[in-house]
Short mmCIF file of C-alpha atoms in Angstrom, two decimals:
data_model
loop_
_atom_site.label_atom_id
_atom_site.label_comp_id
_atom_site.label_asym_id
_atom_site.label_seq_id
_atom_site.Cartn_x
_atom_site.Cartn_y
_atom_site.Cartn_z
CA UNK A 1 62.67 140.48 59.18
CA UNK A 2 65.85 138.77 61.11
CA UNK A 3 66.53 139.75 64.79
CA UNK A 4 69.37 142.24 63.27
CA UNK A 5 66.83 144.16 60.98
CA UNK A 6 64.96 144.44 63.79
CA UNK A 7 67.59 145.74 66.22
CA UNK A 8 68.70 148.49 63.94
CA UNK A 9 64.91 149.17 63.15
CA UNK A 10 65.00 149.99 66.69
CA UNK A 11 68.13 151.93 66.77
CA UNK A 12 67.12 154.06 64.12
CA UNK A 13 63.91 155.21 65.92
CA UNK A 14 66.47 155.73 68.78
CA UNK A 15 68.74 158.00 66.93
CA UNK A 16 65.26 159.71 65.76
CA UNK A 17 66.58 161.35 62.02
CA UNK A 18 66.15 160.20 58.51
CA UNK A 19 69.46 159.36 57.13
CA UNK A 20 70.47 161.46 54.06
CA UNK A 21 73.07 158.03 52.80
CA UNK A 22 72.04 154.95 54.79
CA UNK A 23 74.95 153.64 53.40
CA UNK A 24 77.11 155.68 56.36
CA UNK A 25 74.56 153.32 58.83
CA UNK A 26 75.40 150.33 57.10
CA UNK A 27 79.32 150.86 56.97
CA UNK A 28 79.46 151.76 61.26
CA UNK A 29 77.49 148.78 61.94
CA UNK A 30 79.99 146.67 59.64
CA UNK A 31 82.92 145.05 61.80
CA UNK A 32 86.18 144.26 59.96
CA UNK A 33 85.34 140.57 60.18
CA UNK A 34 82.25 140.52 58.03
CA UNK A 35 84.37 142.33 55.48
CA UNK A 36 87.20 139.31 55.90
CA UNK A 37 85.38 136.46 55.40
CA UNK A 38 83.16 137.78 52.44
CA UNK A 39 86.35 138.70 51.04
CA UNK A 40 85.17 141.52 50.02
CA UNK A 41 82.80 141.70 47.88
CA UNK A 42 82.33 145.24 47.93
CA UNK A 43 81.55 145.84 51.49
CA UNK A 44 83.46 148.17 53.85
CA UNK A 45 84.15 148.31 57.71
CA UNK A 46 83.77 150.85 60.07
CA UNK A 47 87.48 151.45 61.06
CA UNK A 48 87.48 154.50 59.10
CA UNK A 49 84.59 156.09 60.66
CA UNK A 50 85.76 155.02 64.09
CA UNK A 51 88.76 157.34 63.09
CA UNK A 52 86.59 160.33 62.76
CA UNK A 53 84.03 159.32 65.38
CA UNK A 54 86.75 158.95 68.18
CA UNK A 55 87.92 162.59 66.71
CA UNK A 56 84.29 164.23 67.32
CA UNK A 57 83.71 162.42 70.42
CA UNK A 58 86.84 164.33 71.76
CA UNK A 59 86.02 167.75 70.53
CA UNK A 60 82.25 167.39 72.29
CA UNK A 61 83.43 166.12 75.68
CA UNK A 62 86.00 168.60 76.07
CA UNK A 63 84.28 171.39 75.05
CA UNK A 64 81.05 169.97 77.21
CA UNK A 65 83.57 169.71 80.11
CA UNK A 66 85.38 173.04 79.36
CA UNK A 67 81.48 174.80 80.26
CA UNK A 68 80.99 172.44 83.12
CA UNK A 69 83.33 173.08 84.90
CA UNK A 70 84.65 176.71 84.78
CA UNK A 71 86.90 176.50 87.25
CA UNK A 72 88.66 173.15 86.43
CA UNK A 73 92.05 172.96 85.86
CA UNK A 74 93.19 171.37 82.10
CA UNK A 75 94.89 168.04 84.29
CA UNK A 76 91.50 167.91 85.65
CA UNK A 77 89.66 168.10 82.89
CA UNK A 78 92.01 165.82 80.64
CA UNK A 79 90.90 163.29 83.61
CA UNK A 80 87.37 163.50 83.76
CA UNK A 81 87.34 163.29 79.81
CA UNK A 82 89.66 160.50 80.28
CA UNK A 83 87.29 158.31 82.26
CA UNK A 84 84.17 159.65 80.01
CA UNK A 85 85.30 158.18 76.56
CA UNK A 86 86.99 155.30 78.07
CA UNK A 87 86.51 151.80 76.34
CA UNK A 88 84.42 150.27 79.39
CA UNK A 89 82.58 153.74 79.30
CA UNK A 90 81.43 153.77 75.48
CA UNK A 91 80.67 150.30 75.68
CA UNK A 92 78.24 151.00 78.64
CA UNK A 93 76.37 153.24 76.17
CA UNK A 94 76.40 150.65 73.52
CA UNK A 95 74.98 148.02 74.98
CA UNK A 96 72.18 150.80 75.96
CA UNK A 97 71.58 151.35 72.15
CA UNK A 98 72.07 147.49 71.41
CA UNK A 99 75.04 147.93 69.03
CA UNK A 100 76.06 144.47 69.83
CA UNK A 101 72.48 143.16 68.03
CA UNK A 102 73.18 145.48 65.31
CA UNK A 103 76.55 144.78 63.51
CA UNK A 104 77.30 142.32 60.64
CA UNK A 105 80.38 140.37 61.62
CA UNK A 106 81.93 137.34 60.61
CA UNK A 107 80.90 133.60 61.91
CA UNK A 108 83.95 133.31 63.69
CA UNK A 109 83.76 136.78 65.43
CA UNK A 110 80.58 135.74 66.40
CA UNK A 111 80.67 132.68 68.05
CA UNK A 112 83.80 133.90 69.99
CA UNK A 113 81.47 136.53 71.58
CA UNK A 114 82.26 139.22 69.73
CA UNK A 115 79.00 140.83 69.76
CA UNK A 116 79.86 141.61 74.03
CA UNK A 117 83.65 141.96 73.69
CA UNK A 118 83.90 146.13 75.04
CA UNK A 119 86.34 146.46 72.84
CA UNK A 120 84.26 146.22 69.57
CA UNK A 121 81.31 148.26 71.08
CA UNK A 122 83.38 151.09 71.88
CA UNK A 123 84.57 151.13 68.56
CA UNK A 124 81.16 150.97 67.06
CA UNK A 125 79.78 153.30 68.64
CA UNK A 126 82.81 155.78 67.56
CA UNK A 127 81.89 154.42 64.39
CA UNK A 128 78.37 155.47 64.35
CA UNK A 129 79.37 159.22 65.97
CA UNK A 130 81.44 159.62 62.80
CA UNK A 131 78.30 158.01 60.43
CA UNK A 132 76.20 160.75 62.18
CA UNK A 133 78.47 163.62 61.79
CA UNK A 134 78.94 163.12 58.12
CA UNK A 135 75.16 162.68 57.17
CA UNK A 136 73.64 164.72 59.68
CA UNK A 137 76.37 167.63 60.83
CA UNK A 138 77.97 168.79 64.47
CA UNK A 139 74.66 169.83 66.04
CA UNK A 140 72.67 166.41 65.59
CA UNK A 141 75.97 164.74 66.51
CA UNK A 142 76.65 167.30 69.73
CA UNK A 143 72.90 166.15 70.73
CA UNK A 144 73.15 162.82 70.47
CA UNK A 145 76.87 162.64 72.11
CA UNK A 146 75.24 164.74 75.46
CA UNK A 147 72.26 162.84 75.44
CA UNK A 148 73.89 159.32 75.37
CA UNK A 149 76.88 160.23 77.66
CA UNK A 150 75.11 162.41 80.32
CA UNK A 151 74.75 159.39 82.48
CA UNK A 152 78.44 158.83 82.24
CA UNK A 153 79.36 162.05 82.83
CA UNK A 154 77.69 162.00 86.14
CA UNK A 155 78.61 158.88 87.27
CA UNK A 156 82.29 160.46 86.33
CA UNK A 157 81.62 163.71 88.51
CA UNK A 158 80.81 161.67 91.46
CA UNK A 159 83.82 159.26 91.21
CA UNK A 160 81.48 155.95 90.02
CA UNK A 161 83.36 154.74 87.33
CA UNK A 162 86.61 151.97 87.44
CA UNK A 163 89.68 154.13 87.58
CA UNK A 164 91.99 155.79 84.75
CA UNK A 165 94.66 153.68 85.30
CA UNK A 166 96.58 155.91 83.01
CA UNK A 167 96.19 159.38 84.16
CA UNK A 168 96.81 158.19 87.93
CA UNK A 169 99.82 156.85 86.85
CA UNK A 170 101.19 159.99 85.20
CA UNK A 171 99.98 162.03 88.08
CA UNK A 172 101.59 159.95 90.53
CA UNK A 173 104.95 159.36 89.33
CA UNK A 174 104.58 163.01 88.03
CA UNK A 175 104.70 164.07 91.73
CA UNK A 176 108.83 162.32 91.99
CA UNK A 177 109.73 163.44 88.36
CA UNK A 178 108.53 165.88 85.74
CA UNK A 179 109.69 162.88 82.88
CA UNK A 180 106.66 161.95 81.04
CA UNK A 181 104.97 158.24 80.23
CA UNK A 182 104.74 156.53 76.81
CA UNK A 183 103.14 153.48 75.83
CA UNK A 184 104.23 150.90 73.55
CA UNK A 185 102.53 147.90 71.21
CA UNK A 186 105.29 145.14 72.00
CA UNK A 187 102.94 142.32 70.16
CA UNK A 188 99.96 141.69 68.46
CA UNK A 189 98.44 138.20 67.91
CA UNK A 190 95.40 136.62 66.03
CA UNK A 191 93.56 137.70 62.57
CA UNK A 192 93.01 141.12 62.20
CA UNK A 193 89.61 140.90 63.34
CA UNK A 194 90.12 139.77 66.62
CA UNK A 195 93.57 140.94 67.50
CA UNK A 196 95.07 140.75 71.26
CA UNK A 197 97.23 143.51 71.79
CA UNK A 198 100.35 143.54 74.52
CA UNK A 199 101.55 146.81 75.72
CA UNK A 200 104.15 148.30 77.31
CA UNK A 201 104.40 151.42 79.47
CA UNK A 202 108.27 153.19 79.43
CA UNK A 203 109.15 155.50 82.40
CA UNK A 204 112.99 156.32 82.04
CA UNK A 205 113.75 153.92 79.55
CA UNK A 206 112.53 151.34 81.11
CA UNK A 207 109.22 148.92 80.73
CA UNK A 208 107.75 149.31 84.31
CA UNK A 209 103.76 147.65 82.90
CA UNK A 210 102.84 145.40 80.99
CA UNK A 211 99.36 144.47 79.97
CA UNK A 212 96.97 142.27 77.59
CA UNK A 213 93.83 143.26 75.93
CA UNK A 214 91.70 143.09 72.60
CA UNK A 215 92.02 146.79 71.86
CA UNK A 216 95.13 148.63 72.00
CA UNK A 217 93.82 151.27 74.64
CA UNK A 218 92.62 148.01 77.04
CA UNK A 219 96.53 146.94 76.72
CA UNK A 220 97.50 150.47 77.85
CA UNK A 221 95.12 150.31 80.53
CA UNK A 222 96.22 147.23 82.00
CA UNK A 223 99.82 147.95 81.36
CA UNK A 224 99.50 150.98 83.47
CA UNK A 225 97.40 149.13 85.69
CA UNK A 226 100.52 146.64 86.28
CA UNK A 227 102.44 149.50 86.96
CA UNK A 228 100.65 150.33 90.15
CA UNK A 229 101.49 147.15 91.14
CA UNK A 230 105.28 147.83 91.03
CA UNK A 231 104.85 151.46 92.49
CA UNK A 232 106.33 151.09 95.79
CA UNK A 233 109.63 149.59 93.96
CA UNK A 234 109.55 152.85 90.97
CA UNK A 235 109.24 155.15 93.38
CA UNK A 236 112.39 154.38 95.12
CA UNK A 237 114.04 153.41 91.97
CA UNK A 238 113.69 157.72 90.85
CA UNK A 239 115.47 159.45 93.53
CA UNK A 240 114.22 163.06 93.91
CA UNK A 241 117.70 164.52 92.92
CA UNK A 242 116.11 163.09 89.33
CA UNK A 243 119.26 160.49 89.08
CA UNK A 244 118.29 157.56 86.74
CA UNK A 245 118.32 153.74 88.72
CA UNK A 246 118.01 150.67 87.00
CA UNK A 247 113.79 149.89 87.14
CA UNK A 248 111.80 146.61 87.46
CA UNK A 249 112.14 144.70 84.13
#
């Protein structure tokens, strides 16, 4: 038995459930690179069930957070579930179930260090929440969400995680101007399976972040991360009257 076999041995005495279509295992724990350089040959990736997962992941948090915290406001809570599914967050809780070990991925994915990048961990780990809720239903997939974010959750609660660059940035500038943020994907380079995203965050019509990253929510992050560093300069650039002034290009 290879190291891999092994590791998802493991893994599935984590998850502790006999899979109804194994095939749902194989497909999260397949990264699009595998898939590219077997061309094909009837294998499929994960990016599909990372769709759903990232869907169910969102529905348990917030509804986990919605009892939590009764008296929360929805800005607070739209933080704190923020900073709970975030990419660094998810792939905290991959590593802890050795996801990196477990996924088939191409050579070249590999030897560029794929098997660590956050980026791809996150995602697998969405992936597997959607393998779960399709062969095993909400409640297995509610227990296994709470049981393998709990830790995050807490650390959330008592302010131990790296910041939300994103909802601190709407908040702030929030505070000078009612105008909302949006993001944009101003490049991509590299294959498909390991992709560096550039993004852009617009306040006013004008591109106030920039940022790099290998997913497009780590571009957003650090585009909005940039931003802070420009603050001082947006803020005075929005008067209060709500007059629009030429910002930082």
């Amino acid at each position: 038995m290879s190291k891999q076999e092994e590791a998802i041995q493991r893994l599935k005495v984590k998850l502790g459930f006999r899979w109804h279509n194994p095939a749902l295992l194989t497909q999260a724990l397949t990264h699009s690179s595998c898939v590219h350089e077997s061309r094909g040959h009837g294998l499929c990736h994960n990016q599909r069930l990372e769709f759903l997962g990232d869907a169910v992941l969102e529905l348990l948090i917030s509804e986990h957070l919605y009892q939590m915290f009764p008296d929360r406001t929805e800005g607070e809570l739209t933080k704190k579930r923020a900073a709970s599914v975030c990419e660094p967050s998810l792939a905290k809780v991959a590593r802890g179930l050795d996801l990196g070990r477990c996924l088939r991925m191409g050579r070249g994915e590999e030897r560029s260090g794929g098997r660590e990048r956050p980026s791809i961990l996150a995602d697998a780990f969405e992936a597997l929440l959607g393998a779960i809720y399709l062969d095993q239903g909400l409640e297995v997939t509610r227990k296994f969400v709470l049981a393998c974010l709990q830790p995050v959750i807490e650390d959330v609660v008592a302010g131990r995680l790296d910041r939300d660059y994103k909802t601190e940035l709407q908040e702030t500038l929030q505070q000078t101007s009612p105008e909302p943020l949006s993001y944009v994907i101003m490049n991509e380079t590299g294959p498909d399976h390991n992709k560096t995203f550039t993004a852009g965050v617009i306040y006013r019509g004008q591109v106030i972040g920039r940022g790099n990253g290998h997913s497009k929510k780590e571009a957003e992050q650090q585009a909005a991360k940039d931003a802070f560093a420009h603050l001082g300069v947006i803020r005075a650039a929005v008067p209060k009257n709500g007059s629009t002034s030429k910002l930082p290009e």
